[in-house]
Backbone as numpy.savetxt, mean C-alpha at the origin, in Angstrom:
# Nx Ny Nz CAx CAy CAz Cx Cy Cz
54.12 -6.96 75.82 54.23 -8.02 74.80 54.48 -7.38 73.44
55.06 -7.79 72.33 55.41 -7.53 71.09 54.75 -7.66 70.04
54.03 -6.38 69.69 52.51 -6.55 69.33 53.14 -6.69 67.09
54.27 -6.96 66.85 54.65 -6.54 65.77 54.54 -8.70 64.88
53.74 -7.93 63.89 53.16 -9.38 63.57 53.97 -10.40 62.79
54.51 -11.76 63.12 54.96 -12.61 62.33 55.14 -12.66 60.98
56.11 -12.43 60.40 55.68 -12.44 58.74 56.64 -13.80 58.10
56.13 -14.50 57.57 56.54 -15.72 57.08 57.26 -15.33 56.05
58.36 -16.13 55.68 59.63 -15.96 55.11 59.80 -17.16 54.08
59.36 -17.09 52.08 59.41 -18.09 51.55 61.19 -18.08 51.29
61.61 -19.26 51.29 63.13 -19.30 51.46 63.43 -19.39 50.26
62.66 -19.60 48.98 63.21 -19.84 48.12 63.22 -18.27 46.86
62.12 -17.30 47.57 62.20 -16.07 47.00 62.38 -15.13 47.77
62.64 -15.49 49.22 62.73 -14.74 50.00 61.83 -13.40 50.48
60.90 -13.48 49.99 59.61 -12.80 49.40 58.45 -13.13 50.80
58.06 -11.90 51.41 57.16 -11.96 52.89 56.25 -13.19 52.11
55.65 -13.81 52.48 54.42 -14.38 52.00 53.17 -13.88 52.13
52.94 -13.44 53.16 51.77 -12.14 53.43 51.81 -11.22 52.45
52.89 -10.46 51.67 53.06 -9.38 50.86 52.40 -9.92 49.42
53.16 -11.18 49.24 52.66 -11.83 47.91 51.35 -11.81 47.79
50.83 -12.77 48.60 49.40 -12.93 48.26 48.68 -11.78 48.17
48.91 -10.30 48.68 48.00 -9.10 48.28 48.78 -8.57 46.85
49.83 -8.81 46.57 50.39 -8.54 45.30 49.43 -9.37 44.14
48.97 -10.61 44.55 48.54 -11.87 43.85 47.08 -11.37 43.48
46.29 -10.89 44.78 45.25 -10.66 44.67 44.77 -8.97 43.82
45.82 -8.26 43.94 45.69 -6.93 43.42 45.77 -7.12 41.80
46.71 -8.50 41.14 46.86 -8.83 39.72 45.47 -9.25 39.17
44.88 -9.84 40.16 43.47 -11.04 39.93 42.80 -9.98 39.23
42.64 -8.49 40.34 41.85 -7.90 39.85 41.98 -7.09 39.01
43.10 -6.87 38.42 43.22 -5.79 37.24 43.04 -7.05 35.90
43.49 -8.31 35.78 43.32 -9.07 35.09 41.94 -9.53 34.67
41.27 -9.23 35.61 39.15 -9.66 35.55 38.93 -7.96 35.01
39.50 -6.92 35.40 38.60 -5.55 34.89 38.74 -5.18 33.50
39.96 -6.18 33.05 40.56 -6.41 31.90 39.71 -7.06 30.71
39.48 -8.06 31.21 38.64 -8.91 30.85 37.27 -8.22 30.15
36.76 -7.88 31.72 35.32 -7.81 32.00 35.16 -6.37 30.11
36.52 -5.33 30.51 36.32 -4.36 29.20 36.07 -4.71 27.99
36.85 -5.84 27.59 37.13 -6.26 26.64 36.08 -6.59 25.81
34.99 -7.37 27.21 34.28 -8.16 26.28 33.09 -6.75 26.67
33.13 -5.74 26.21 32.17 -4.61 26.48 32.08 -4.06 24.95
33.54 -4.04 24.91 34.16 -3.35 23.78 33.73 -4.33 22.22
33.76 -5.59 22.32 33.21 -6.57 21.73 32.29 -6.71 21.26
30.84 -6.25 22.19 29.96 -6.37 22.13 29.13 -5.24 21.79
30.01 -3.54 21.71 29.34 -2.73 21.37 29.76 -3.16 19.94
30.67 -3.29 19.49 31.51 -3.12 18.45 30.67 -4.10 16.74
29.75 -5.28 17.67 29.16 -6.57 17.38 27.76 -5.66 17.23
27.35 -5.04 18.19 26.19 -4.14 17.71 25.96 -3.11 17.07
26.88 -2.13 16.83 27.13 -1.37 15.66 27.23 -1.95 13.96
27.91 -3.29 14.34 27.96 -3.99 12.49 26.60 -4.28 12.36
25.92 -4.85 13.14 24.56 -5.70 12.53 23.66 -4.71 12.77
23.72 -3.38 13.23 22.74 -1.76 12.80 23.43 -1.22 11.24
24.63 -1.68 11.23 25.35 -0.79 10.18 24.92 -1.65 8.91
24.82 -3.13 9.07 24.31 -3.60 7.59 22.72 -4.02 6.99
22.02 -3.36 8.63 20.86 -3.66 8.55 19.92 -2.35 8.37
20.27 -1.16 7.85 20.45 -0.20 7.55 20.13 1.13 8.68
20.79 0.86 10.12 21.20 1.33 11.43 19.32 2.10 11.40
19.44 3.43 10.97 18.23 4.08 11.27 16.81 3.67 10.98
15.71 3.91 12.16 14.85 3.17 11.32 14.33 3.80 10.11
13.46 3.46 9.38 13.04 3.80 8.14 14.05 4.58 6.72
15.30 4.03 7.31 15.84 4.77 6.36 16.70 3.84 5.39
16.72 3.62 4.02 17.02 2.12 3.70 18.66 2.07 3.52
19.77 1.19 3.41 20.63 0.85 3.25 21.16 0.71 1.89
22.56 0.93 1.91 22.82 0.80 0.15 22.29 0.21 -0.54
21.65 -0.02 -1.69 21.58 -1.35 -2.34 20.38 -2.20 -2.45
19.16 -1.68 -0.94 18.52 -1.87 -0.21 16.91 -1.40 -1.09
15.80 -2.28 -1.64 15.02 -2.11 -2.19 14.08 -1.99 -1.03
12.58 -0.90 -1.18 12.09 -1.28 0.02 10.84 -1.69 -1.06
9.95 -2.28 -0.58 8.65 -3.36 -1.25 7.62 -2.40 -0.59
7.31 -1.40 -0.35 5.91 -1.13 0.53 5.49 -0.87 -1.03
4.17 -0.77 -1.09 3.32 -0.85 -2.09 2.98 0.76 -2.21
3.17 1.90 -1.73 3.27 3.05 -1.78 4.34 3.64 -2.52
5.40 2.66 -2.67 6.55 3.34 -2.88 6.59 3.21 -4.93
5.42 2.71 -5.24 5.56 2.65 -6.74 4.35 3.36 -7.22
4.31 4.28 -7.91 3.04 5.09 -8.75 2.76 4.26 -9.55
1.44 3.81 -9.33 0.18 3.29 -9.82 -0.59 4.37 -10.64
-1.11 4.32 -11.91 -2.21 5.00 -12.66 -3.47 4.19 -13.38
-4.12 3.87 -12.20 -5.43 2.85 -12.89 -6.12 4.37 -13.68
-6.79 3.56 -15.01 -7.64 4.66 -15.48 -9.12 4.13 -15.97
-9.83 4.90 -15.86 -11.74 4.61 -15.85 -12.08 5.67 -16.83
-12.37 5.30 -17.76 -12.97 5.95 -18.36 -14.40 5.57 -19.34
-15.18 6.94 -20.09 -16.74 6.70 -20.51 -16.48 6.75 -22.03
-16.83 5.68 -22.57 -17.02 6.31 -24.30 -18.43 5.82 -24.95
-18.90 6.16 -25.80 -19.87 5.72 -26.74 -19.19 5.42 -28.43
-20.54 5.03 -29.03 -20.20 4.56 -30.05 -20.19 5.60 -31.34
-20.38 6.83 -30.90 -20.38 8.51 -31.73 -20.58 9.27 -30.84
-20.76 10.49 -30.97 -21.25 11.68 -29.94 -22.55 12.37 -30.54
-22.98 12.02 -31.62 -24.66 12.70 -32.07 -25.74 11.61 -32.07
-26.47 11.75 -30.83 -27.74 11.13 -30.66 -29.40 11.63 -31.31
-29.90 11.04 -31.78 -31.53 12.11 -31.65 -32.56 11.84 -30.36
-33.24 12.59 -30.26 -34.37 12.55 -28.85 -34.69 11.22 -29.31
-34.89 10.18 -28.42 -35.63 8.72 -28.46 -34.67 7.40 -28.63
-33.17 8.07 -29.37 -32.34 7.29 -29.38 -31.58 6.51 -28.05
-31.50 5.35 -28.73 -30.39 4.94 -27.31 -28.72 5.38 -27.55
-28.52 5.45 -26.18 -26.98 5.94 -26.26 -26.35 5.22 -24.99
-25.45 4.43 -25.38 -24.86 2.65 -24.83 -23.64 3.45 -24.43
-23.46 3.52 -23.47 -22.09 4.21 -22.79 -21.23 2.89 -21.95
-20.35 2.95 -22.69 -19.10 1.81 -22.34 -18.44 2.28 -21.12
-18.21 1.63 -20.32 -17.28 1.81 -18.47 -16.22 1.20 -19.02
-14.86 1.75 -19.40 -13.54 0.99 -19.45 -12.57 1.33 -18.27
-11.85 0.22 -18.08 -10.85 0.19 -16.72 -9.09 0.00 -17.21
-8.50 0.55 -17.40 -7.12 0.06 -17.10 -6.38 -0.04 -16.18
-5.60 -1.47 -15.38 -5.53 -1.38 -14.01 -3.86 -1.08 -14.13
-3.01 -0.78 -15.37 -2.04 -0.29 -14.63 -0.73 -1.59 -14.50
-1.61 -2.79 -15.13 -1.02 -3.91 -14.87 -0.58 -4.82 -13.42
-1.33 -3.78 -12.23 -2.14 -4.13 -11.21 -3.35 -5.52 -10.79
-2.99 -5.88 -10.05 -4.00 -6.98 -9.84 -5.20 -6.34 -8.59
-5.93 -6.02 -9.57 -7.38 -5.60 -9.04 -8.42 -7.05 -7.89
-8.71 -6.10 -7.08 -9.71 -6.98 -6.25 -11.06 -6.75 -5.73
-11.41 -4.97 -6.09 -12.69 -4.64 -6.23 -12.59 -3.56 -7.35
-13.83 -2.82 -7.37 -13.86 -1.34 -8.31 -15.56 -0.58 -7.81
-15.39 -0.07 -7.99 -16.85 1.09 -7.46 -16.33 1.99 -8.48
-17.68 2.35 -9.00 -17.91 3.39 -10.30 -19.25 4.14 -9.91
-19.26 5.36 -9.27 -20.25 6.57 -9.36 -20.27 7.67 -10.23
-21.48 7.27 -11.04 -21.81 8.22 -12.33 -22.93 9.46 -12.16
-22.78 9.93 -12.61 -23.73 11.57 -12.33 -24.54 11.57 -13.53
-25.63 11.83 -13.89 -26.21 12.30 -14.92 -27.71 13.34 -14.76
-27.67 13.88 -16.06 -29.27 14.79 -15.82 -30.42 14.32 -16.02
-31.09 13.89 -15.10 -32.08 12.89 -15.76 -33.12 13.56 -16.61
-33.01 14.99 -16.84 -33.83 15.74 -17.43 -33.47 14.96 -19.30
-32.21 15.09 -19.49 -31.82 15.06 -20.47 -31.54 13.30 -20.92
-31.15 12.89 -19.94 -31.11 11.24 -20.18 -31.91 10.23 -19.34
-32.60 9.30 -19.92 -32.86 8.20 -18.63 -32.46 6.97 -18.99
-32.71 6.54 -17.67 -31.77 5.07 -17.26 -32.51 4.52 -16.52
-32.46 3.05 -16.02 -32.69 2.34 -14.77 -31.50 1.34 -14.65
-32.05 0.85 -13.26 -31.12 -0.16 -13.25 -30.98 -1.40 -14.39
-32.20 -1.69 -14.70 -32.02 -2.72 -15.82 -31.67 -2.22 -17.40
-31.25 -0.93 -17.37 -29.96 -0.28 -17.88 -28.83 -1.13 -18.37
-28.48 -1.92 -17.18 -26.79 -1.83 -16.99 -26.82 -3.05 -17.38
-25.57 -3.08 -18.18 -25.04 -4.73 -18.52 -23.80 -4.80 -17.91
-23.73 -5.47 -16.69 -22.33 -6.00 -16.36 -20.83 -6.34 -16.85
-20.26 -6.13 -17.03 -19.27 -6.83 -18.00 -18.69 -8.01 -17.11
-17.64 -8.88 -17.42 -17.05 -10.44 -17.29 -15.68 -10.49 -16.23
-15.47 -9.08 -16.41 -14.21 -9.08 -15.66 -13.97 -9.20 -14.79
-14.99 -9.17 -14.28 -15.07 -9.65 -12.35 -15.94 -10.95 -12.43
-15.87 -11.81 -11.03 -16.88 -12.91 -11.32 -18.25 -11.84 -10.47
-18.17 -11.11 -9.53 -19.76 -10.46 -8.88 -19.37 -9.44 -9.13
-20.49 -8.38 -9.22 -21.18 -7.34 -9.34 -22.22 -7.33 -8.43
-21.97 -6.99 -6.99 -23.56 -7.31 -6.09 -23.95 -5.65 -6.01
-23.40 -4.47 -6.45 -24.35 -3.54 -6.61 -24.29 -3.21 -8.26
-25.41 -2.60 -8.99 -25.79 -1.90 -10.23 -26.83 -1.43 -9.88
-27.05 -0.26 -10.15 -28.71 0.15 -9.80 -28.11 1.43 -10.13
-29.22 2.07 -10.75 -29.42 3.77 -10.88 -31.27 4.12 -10.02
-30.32 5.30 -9.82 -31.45 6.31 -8.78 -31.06 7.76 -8.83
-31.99 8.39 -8.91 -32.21 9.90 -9.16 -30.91 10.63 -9.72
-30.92 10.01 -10.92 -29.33 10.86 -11.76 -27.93 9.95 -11.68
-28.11 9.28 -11.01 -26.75 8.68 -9.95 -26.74 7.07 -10.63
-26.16 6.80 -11.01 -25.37 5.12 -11.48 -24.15 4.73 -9.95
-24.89 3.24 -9.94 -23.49 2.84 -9.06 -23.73 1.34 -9.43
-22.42 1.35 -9.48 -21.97 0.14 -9.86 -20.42 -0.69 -8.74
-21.27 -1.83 -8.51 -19.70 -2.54 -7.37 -19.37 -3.68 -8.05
-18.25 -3.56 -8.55 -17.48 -5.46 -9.06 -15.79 -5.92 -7.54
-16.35 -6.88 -7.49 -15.38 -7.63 -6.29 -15.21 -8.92 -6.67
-13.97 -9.18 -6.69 -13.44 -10.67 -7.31 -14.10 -11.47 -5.74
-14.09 -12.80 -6.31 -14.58 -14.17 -5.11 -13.61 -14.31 -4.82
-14.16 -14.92 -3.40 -13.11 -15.06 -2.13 -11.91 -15.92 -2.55
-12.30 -16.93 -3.44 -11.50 -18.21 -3.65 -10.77 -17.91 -5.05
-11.77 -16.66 -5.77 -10.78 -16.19 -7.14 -9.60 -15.17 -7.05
-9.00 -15.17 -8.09 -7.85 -14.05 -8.28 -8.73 -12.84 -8.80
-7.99 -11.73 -8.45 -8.41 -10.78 -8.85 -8.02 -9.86 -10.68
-8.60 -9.42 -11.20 -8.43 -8.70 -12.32 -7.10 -7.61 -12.73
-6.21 -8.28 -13.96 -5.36 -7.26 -14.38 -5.62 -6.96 -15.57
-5.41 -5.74 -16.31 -5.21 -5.97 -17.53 -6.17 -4.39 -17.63
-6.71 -4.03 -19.27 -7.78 -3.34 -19.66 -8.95 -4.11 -20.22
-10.35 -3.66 -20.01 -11.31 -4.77 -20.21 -12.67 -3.68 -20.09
-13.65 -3.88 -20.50 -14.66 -3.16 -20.30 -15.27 -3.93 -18.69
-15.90 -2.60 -18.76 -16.20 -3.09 -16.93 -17.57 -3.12 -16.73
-18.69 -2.22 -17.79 -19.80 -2.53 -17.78 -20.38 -1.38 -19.04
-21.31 -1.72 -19.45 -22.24 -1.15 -20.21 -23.77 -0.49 -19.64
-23.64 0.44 -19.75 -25.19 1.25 -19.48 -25.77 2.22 -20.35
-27.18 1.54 -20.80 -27.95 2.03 -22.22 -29.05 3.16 -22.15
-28.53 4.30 -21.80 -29.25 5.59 -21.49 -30.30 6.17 -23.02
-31.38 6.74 -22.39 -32.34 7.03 -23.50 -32.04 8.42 -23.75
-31.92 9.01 -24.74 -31.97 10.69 -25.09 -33.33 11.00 -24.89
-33.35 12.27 -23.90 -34.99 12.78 -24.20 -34.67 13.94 -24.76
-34.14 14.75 -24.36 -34.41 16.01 -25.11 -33.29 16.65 -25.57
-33.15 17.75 -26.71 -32.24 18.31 -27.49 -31.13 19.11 -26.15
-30.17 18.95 -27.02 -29.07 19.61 -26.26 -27.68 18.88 -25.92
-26.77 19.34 -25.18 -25.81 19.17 -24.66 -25.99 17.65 -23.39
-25.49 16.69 -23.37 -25.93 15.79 -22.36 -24.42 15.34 -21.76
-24.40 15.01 -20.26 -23.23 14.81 -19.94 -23.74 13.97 -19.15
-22.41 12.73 -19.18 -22.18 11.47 -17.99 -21.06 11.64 -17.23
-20.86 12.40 -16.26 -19.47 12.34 -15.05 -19.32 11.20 -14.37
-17.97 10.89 -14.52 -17.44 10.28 -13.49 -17.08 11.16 -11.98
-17.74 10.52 -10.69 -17.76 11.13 -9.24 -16.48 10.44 -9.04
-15.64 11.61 -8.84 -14.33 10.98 -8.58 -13.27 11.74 -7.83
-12.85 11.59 -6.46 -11.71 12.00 -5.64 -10.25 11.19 -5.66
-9.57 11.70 -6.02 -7.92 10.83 -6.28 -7.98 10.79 -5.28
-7.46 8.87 -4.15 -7.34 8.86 -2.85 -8.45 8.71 -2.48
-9.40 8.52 -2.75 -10.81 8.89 -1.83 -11.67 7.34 -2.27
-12.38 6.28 -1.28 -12.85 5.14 -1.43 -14.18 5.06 -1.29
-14.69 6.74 -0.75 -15.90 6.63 -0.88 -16.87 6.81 -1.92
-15.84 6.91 -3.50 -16.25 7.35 -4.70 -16.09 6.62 -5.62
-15.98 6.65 -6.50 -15.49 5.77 -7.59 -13.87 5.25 -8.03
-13.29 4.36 -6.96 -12.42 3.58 -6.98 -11.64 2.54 -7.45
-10.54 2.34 -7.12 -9.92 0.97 -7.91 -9.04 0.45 -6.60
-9.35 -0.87 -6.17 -8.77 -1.04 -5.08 -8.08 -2.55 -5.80
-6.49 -2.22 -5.77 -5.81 -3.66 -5.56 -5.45 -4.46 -4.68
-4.51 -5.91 -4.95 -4.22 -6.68 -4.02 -3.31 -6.01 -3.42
-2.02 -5.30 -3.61 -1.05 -4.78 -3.08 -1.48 -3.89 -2.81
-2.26 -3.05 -3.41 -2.38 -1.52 -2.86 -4.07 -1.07 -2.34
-4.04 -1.39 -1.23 -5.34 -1.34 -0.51 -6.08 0.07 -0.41
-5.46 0.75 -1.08 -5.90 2.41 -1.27 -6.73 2.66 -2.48
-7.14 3.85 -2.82 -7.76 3.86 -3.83 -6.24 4.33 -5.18
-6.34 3.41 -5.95 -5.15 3.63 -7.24 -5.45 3.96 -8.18
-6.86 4.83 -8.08 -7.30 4.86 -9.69 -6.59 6.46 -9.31
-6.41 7.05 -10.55 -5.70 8.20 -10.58 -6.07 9.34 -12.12
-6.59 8.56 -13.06 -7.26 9.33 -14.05 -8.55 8.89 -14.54
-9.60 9.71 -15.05 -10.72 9.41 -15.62 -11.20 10.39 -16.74
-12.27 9.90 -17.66 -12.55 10.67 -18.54 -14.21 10.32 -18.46
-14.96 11.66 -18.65 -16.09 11.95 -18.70 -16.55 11.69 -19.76
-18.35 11.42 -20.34 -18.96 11.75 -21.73 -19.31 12.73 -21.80
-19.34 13.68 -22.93 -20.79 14.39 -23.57 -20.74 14.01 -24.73
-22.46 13.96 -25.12 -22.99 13.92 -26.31 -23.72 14.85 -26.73
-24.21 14.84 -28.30 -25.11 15.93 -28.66 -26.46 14.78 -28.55
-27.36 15.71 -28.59 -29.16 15.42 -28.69 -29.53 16.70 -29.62
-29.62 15.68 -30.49 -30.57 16.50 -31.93 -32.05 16.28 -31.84
């Protein structure tokens, strides 16, 4: 028998018909791989622009591109001690002013640790006069040489900008000599005498100034 297979004959292209349709089907598929690239090429092309204007790497900013972290601006809150002269006599009082400048910062607590000799000065807690600038103050108290003082704005208030006295403490002269009030103070450090704002949850105080007085 004549094992050689029928091939249909279109009369009008004269064209096998069997041949066509794998011609037909071989187009399908270069026309879909076509396709399928295209939209590859599209879509990397679509993800490169919106890395490229969104400034592609992370942390690294884009032309033009401000970044807002609250680190990225130097802050100089300053704390400092003054009195009303520097020559006391033994028995005198000597009223040492706590001033704050926040830098134009909006303050939301402050901690102030003071050092003194109690040989040479005394104090107590009922010492200290608060100042206004905060609505609480829930610590003031002195103990063995050491002043501490905490002001924290209310939950429902704004917090403090500006320069303002921050508190008053009325130390007694006892004896002749050299007398000093330090500020305890680590730049960066919250376990000391600090300035903590709304934006900048770190410690921002960054300068301070100490007292001495004479005792005549």
């Amino acid at each position: 028998m004549d094992q050689t297979p029928n091939i249909l004959i279109n009369p009008e292209t004269a064209i096998p018909i069997g041949i066509k349709k794998r011609f037909n089907l071989k187009y399908l598929f270069i026309i879909l791989g076509a396709v399928v690239l295209i939209e590859i090429i599209i879509g990397v092309w679509v993800f490169l622009q919106k890395n490229s204007s969104a400034g592609t790497a992370p942390g690294k900013l884009a032309e033009n591109q401000v970044s807002t972290q609250p680190g990225d601006k130097s802050v100089n809150a300053k704390l400092s001690l003054s009195s009303v002269k520097n020559e006391f006599k033994v028995g005198e009082v000597i009223p040492v002013t706590i001033s704050i400048d926040t830098d134009s910062q909006v303050v939301d607590g402050v901690d102030v640790v003071l050092n003194f000799d109690p040989a040479a000065l005394e104090a107590s807690s009922a010492s200290i006069t608060t100042g206004t600038i905060f609505p609480e103050y829930p610590v003031a108290k002195v103990e063995k040489g050491i002043v501490r003082i905490t002001a924290i704005t209310s939950l429902a208030g704004v917090g403090y900008s500006g320069s303002g006295i921050f508190a008053t403490i009325n130390f007694k002269a006892k004896q002749k000599g050299q007398a000093k009030v330090t500020v305890d103070f680590t730049k960066g450090s919250t376990t000391d005498t600090n300035i903590v704002g709304t934006e900048f949850p770190d410690d921002m105080l960054s300068e301070v100034k100490d007292l001495e007085v004479n005792i005549k």
